[in-house]
Tab-separated table of C-alpha atoms in Angstrom:
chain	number	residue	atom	x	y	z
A	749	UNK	CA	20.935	19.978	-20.555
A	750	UNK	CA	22.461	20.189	-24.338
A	751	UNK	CA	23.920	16.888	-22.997
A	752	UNK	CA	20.424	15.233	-23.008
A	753	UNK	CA	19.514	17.478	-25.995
A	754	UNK	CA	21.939	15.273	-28.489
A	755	UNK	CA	21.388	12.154	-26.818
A	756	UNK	CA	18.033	13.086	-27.703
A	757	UNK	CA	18.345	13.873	-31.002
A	758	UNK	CA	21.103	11.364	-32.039
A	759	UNK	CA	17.861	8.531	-31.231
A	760	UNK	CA	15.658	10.996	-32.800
A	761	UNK	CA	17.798	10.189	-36.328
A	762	UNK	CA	18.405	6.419	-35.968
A	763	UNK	CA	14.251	6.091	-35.064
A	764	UNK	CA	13.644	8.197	-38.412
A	765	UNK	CA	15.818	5.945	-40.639
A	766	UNK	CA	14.361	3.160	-39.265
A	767	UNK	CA	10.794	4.015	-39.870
A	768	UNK	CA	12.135	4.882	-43.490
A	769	UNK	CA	13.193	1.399	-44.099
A	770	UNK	CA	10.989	-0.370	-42.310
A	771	UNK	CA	7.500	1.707	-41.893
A	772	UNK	CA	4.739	3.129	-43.937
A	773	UNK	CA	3.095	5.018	-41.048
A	774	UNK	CA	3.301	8.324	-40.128
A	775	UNK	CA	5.945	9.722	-37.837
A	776	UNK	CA	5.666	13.482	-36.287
A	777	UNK	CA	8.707	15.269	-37.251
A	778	UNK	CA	11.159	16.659	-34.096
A	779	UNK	CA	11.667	19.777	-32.983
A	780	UNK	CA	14.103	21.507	-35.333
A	781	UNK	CA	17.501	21.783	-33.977
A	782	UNK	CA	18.648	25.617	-33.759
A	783	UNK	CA	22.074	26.733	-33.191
A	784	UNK	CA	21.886	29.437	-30.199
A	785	UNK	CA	24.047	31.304	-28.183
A	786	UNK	CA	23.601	33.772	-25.369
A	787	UNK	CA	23.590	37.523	-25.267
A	788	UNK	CA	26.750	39.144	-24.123
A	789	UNK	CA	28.368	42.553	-24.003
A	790	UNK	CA	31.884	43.941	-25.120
A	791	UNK	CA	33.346	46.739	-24.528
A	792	UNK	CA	33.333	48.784	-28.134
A	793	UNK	CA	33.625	52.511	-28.846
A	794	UNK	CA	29.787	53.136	-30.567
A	795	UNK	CA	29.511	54.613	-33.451
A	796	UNK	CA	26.310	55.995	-35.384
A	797	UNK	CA	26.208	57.148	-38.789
A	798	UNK	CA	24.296	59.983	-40.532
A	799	UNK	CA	24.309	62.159	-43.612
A	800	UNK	CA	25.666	65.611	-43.146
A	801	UNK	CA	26.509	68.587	-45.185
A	802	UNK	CA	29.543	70.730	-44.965
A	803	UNK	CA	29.251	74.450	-44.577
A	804	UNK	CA	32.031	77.389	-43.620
A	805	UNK	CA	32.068	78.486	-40.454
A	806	UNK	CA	32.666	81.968	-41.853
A	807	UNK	CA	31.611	83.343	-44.976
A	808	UNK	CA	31.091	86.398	-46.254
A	809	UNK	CA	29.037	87.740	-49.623
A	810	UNK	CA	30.512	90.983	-50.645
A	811	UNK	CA	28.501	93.558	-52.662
A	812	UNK	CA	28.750	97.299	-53.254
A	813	UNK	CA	27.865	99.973	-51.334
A	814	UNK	CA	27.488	102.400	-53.732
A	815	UNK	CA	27.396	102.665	-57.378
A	816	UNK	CA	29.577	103.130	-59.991
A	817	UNK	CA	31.584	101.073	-62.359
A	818	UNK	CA	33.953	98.216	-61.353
A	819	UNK	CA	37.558	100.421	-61.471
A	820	UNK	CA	40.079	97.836	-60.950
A	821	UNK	CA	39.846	93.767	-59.511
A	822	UNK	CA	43.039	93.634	-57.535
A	823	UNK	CA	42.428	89.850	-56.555
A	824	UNK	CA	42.280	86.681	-58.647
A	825	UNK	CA	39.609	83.581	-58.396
A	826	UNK	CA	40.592	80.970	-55.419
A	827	UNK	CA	43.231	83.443	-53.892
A	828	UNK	CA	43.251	83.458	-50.105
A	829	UNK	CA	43.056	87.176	-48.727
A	830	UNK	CA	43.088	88.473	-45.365
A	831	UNK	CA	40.261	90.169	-43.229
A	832	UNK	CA	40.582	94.385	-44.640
A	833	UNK	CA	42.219	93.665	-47.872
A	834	UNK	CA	40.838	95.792	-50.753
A	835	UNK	CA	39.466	93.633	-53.421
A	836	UNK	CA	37.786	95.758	-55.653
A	837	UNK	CA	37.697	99.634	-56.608
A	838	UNK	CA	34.797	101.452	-57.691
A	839	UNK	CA	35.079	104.901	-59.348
A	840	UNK	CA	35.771	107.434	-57.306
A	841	UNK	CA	36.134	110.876	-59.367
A	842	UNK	CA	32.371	111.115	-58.375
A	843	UNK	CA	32.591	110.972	-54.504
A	844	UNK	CA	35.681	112.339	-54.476
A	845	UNK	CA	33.802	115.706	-55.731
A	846	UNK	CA	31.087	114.777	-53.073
A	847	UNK	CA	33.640	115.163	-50.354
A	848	UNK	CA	35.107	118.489	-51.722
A	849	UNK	CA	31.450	119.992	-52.293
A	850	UNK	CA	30.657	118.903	-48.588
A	851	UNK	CA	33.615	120.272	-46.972
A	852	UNK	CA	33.087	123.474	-48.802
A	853	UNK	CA	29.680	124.015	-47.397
A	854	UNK	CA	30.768	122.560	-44.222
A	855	UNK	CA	33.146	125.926	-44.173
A	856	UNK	CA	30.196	127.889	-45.325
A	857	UNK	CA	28.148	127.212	-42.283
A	858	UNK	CA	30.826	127.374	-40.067
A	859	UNK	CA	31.856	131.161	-41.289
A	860	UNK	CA	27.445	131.683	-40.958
A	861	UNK	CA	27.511	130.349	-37.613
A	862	UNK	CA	30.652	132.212	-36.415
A	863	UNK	CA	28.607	135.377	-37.532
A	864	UNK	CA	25.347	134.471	-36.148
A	865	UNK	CA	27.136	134.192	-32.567
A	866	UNK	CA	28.806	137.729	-33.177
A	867	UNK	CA	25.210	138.964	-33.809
A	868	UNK	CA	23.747	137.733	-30.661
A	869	UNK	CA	26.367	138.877	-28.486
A	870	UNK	CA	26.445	142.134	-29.460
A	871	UNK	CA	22.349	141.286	-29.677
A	872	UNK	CA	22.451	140.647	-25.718
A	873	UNK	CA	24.433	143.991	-24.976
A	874	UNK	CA	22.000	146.106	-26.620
A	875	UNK	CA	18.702	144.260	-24.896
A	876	UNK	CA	20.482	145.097	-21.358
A	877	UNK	CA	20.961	148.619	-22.764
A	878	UNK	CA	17.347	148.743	-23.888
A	879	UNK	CA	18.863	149.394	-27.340
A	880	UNK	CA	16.563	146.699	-28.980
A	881	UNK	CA	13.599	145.192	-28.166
A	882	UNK	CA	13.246	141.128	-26.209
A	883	UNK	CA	11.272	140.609	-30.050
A	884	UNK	CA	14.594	141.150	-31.575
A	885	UNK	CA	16.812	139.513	-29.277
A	886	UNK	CA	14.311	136.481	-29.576
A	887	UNK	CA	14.827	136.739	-33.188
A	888	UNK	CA	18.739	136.884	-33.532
A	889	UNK	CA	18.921	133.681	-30.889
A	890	UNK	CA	16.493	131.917	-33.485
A	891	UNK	CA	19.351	132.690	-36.089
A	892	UNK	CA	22.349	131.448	-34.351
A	893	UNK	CA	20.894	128.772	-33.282
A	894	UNK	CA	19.621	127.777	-36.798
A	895	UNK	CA	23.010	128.509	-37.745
A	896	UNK	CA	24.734	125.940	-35.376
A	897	UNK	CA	22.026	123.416	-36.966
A	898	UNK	CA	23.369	123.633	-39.995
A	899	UNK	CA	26.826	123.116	-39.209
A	900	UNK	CA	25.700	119.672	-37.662
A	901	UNK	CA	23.767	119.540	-41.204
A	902	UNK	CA	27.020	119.819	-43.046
A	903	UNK	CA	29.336	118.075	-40.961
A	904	UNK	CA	26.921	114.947	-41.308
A	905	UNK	CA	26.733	115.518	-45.027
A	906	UNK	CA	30.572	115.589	-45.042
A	907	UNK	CA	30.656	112.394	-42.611
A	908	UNK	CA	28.328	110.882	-45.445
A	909	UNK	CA	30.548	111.985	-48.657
A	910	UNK	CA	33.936	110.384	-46.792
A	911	UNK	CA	31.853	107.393	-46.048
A	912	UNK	CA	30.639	106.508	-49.508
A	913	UNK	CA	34.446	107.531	-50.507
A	914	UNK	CA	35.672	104.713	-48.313
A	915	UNK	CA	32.969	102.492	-50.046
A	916	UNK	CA	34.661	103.022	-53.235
A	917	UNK	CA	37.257	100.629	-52.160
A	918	UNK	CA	35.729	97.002	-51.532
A	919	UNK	CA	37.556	94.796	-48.795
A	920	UNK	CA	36.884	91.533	-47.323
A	921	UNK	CA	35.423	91.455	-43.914
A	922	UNK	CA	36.946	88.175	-43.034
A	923	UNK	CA	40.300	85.976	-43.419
A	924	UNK	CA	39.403	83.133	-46.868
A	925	UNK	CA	39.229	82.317	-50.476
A	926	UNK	CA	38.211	84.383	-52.817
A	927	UNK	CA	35.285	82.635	-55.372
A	928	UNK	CA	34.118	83.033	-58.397
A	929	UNK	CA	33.882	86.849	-59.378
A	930	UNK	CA	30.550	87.808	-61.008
A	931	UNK	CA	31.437	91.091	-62.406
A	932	UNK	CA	33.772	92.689	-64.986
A	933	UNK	CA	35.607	95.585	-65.042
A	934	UNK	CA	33.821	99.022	-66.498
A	935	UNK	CA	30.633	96.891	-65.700
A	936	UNK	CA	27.874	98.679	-63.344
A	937	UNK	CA	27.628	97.895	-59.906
A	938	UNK	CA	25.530	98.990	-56.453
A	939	UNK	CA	23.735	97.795	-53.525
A	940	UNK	CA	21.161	95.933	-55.976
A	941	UNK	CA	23.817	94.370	-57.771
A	942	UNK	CA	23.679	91.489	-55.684
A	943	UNK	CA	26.629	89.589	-54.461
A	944	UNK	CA	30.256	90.121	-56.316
A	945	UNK	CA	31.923	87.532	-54.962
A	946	UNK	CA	31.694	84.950	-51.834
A	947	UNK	CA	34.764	85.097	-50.004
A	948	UNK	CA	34.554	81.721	-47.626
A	949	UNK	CA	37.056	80.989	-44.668
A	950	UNK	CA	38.231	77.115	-44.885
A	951	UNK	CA	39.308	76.043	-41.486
A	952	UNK	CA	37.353	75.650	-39.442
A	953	UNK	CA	34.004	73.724	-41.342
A	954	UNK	CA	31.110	73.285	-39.664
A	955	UNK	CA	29.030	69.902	-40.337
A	956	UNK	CA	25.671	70.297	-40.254
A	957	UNK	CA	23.408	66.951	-39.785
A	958	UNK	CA	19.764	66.501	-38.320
A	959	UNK	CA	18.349	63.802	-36.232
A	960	UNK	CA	14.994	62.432	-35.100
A	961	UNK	CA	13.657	63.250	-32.026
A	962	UNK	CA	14.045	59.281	-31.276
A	963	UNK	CA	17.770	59.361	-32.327
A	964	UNK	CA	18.436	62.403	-30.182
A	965	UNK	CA	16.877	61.060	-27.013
A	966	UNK	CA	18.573	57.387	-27.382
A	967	UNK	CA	21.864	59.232	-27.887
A	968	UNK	CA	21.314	60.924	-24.693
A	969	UNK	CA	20.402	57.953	-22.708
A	970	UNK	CA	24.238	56.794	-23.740
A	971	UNK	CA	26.099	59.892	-23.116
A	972	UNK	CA	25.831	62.036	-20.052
A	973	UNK	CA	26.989	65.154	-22.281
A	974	UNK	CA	27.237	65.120	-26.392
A	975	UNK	CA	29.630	68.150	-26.616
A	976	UNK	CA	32.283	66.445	-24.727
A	977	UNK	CA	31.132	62.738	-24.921
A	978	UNK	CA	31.801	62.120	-28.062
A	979	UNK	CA	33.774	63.274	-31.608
A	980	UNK	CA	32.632	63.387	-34.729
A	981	UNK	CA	34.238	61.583	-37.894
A	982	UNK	CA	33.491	61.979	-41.665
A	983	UNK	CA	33.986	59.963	-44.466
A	984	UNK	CA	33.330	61.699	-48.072
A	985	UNK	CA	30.982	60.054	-50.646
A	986	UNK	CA	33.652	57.607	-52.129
A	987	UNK	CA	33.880	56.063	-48.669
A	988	UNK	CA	37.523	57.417	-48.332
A	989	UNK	CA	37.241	58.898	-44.247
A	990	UNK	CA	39.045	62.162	-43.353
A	991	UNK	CA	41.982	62.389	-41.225
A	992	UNK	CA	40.279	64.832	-39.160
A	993	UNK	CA	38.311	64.707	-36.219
A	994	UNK	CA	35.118	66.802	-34.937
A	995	UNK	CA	33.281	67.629	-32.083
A	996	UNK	CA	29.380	69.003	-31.551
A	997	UNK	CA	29.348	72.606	-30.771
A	998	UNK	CA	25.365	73.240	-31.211
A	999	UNK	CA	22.189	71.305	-30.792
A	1000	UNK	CA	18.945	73.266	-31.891
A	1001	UNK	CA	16.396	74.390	-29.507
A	1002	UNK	CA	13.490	73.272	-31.651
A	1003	UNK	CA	12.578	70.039	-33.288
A	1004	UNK	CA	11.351	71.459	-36.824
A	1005	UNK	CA	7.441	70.531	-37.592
A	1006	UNK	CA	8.227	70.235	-41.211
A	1007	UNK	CA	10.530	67.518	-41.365
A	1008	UNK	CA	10.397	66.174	-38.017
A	1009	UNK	CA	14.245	66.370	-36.957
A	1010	UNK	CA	16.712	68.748	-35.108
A	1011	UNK	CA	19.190	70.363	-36.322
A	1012	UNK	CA	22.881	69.166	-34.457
A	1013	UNK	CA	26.107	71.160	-35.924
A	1014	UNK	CA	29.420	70.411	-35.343
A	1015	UNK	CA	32.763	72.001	-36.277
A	1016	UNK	CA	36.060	70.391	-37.748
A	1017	UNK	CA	39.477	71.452	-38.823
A	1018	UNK	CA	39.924	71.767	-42.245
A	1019	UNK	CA	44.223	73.055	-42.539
A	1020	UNK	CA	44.994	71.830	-45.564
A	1021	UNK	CA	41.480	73.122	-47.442
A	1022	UNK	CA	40.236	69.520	-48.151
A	1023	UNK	CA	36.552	70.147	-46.895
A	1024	UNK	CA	34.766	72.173	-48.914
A	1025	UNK	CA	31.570	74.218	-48.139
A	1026	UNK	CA	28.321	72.419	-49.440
A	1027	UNK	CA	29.774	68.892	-49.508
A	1028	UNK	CA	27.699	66.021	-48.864
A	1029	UNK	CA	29.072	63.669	-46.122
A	1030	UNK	CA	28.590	61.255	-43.919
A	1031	UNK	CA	28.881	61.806	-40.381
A	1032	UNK	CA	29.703	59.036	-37.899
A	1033	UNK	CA	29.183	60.188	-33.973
A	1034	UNK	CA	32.125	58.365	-31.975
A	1035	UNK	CA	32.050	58.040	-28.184
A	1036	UNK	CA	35.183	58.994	-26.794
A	1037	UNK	CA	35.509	56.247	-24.566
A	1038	UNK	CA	34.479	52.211	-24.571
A	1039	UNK	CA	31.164	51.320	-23.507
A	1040	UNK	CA	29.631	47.745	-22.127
A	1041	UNK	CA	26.517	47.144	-25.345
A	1042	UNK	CA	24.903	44.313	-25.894
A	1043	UNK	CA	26.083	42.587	-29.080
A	1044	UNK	CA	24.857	39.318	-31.242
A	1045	UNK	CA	26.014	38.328	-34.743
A	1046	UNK	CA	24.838	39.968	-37.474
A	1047	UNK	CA	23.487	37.069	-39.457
A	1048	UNK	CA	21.332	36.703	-36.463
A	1049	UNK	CA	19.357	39.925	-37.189
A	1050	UNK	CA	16.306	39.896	-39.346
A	1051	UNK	CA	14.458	42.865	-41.678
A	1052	UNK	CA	11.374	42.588	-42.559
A	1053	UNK	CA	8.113	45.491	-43.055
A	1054	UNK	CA	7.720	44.863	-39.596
A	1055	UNK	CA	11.148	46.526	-38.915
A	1056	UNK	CA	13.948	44.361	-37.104
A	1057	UNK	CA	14.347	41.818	-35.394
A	1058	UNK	CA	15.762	38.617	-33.836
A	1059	UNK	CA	14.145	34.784	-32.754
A	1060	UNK	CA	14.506	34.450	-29.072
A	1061	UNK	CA	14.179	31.054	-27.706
A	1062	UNK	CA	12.120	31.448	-24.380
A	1063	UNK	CA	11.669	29.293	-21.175
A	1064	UNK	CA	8.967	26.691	-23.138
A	1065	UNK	CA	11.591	25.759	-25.465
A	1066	UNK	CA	9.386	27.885	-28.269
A	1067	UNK	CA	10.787	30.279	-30.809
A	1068	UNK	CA	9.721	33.905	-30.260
A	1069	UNK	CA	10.116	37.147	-32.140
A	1070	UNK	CA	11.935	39.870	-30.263
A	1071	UNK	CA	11.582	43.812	-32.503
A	1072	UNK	CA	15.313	45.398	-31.943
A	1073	UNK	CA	16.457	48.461	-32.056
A	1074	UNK	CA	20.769	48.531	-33.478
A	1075	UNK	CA	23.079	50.531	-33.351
A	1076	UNK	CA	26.659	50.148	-35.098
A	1077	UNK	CA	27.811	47.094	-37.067
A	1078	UNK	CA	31.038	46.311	-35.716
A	1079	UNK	CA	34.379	45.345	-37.583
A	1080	UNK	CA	34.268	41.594	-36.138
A	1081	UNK	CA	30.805	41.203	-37.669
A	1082	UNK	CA	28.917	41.961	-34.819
A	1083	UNK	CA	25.576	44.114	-34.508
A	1084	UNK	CA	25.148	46.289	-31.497
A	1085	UNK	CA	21.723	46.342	-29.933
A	1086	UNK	CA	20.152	49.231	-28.438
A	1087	UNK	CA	17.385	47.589	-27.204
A	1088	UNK	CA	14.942	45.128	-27.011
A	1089	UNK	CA	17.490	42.299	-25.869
A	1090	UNK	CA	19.367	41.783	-22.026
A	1091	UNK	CA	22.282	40.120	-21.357
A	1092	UNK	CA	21.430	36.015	-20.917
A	1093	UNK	CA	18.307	36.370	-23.437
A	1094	UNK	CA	19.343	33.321	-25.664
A	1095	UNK	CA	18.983	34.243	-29.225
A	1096	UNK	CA	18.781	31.687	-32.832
A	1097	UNK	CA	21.885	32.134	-34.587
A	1098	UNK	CA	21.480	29.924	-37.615
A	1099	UNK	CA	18.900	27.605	-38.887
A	1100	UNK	CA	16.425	30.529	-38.212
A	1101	UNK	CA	14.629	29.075	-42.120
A	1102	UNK	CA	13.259	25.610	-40.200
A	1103	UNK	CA	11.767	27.450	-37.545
A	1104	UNK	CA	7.977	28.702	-37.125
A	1105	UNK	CA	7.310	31.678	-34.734
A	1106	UNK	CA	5.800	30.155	-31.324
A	1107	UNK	CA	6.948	26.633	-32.871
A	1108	UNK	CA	9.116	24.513	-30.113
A	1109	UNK	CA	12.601	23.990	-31.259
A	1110	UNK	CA	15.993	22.312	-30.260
A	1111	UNK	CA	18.486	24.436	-28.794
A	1112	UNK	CA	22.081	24.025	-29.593
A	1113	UNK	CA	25.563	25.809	-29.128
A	1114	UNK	CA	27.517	25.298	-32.324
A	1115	UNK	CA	30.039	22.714	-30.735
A	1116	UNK	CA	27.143	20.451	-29.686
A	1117	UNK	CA	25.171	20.894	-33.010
A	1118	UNK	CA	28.819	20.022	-35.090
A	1119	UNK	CA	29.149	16.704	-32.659
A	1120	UNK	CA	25.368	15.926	-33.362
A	1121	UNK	CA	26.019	16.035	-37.283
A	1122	UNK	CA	29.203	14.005	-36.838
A	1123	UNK	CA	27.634	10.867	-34.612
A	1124	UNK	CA	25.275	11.289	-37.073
A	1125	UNK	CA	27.229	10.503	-40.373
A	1126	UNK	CA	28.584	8.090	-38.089
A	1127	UNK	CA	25.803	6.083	-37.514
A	1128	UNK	CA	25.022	6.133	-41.333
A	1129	UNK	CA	28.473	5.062	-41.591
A	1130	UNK	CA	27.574	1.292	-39.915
């Protein structure tokens, strides 16, 4: 068929110059040659990028517990502590006293309670004597037994005292890096303080990204399991990519209504403390292993308002639109397609500016359209 096509247009040239140098009349123009080519597949490891945000997988905002003023600051800014290590004092004179005062009247209502059992023993042998009345009795079990209430009165109290003590000393709930520290020593602090300082645990990150609910589903249709399907890759705002790779441990439940997107999380190692919490990135989701997609050459796709798209040459001979949906740009300059093309569809690949949508045109593979142009400037040549 391309055969015929450049006989074809080889006599379509030599007729033109010949009406140029020997007719005045009008001549309808060809078809415009088009260099096309067919859709194919490779084999390529997809990729599709988004922007993410970085955020420790364990952080922790310590405050105080109780009040008093900031004692001692036994850590420095940026040092890396471990999960129970004291950071800060607060005074403790004042709960120390709490403690003593609690214990004493713990021993107070133990010595009252002791007694009050005394009474109602020797209470119970003079009711079976008929030495007191059941009135009486009834009255000294009331007393014991208000007694032993406020032994479990004071031992709480005392439980309470040696709790706030132990608040006195400040220690990190979790293995990280200590931040910036808000307070001073001798300076004020309490529960309404706010936070102290935010102790955050490096490694591992987690990489927090959303996606439409489009995105989401086409991903889905291409892996049979996103946890395990693919990894995760970041590159940081310069374009320099980490060494690193990720996986997805969490996909939300819900697509938000305010911003149309769910929420996907992964979770990377971070050894050597590169990543840092609240960094912007961009995320790239990587399948795991190679995949047949359809691909055409980039210069091939077109943008316009309408969205994407390529020209399609159909079975009239007639250039068509065809709306695509892509994926990655490969390395070779080639754009995957998601959809809206099948393998055999044969697409324009250059001279796409001489065509008219739904306008018949000549279709060419490069080799014959080079041959055409070189029988041509042979002709001209004689």
């Amino acid at each position: 068929m391309f055969k015929k096509v450049l006989i074809v247009m080889v006599a379509v040239v030599i007729m033109i110059g010949c009406n140029k140098n020997g007719q005045d009349g009008q001549q309808e123009m060809p078809p415009p040659p088009v260099i096309v080519e067919k859709v194919t597949t490779e084999n390529v490891r997809t990729k599709d990028s988004y922007v993410g945000k970085l955020d420790a997988a364990a952080q922790a905002a310590i405050t105080a517990r109780v009040s008093g003023f900031l004692e001692k600051i036994l850590v420095k800014e940026g040092d890396f502590v471990k999960k129970g290590q004291v950071l800060f004092t607060i005074e403790k004179s004042q709960y120390q006293a709490t403690v003593k005062q609690a214990e004493a009247t713990l021993a107070q209502a133990k010595a009252n309670a002791n007694n009050s059992a005394l009474q109602r023993e020797r209470a119970k042998a003079l009711l079976e004597s008929d030495g007191i009345s059941q009135s009486k009795y009834d009255d000294v079990v009331a007393s014991d037994i208000a007694s032993q209430a406020s032994v479990a009165s004071a031992q709480a109290a005392l439980d309470t005292a040696r709790l706030n003590l132990q608040y006195t000393e400040v220690a990190s709930p979790i293995d990280g890096k200590v931040g910036l520290i808000a307070y001073n020593i001798g300076e004020t602090v309490s529960a309404s303080s706010g936070t102290i300082v935010q102790v955050i645990a490096p490694d591992p990150m987690y990489v927090l990204f959303s996606l439409s609910d489009r995105q989401l589903q086409e991903l889905r249709s291409r892996y049979n399991d996103l946890m395990n399907d693919v990894s995760l890759e970041i590159s940081f705002s310069s374009g320099i990519p980490y060494s690193e790779k990720g996986k997805i441990n969490f996909i939300d439940n819900a697509v938000s209504s305010a911003t149309d997107s769910i929420r996907i999380r992964g979770i990377i190692s971070n050894p050597n403390g590169v990543l840092t919490s609240g960094q912007t990135v961009t995320v790239s989701i990587t399948s795991n292993t190679e995949q047949a997609m359809v691909t055409v050459p980039q210069a091939s796709v077109i943008n316009d308002i309408g969205g994407k798209y390529v020209l399609i040459v159909d079975s009239e001979g007639k250039a068509q639109r065809q709306n695509v949906t892509v994926g990655a740009l490969l390395g070779d300059g080639k754009q995957i397609i998601t959809d809206g093309l099948k393998v055999d569809d044969t697409i324009i690949i250059d001279g796409v500016q001489k065509v008219q949508i739904g306008g018949v045109v000549t279709a060419m593979t490069k080799a014959e359209y080079d041959a055409m142009v070189q029988q041509q400037m042979q002709q001209q040549g004689k």
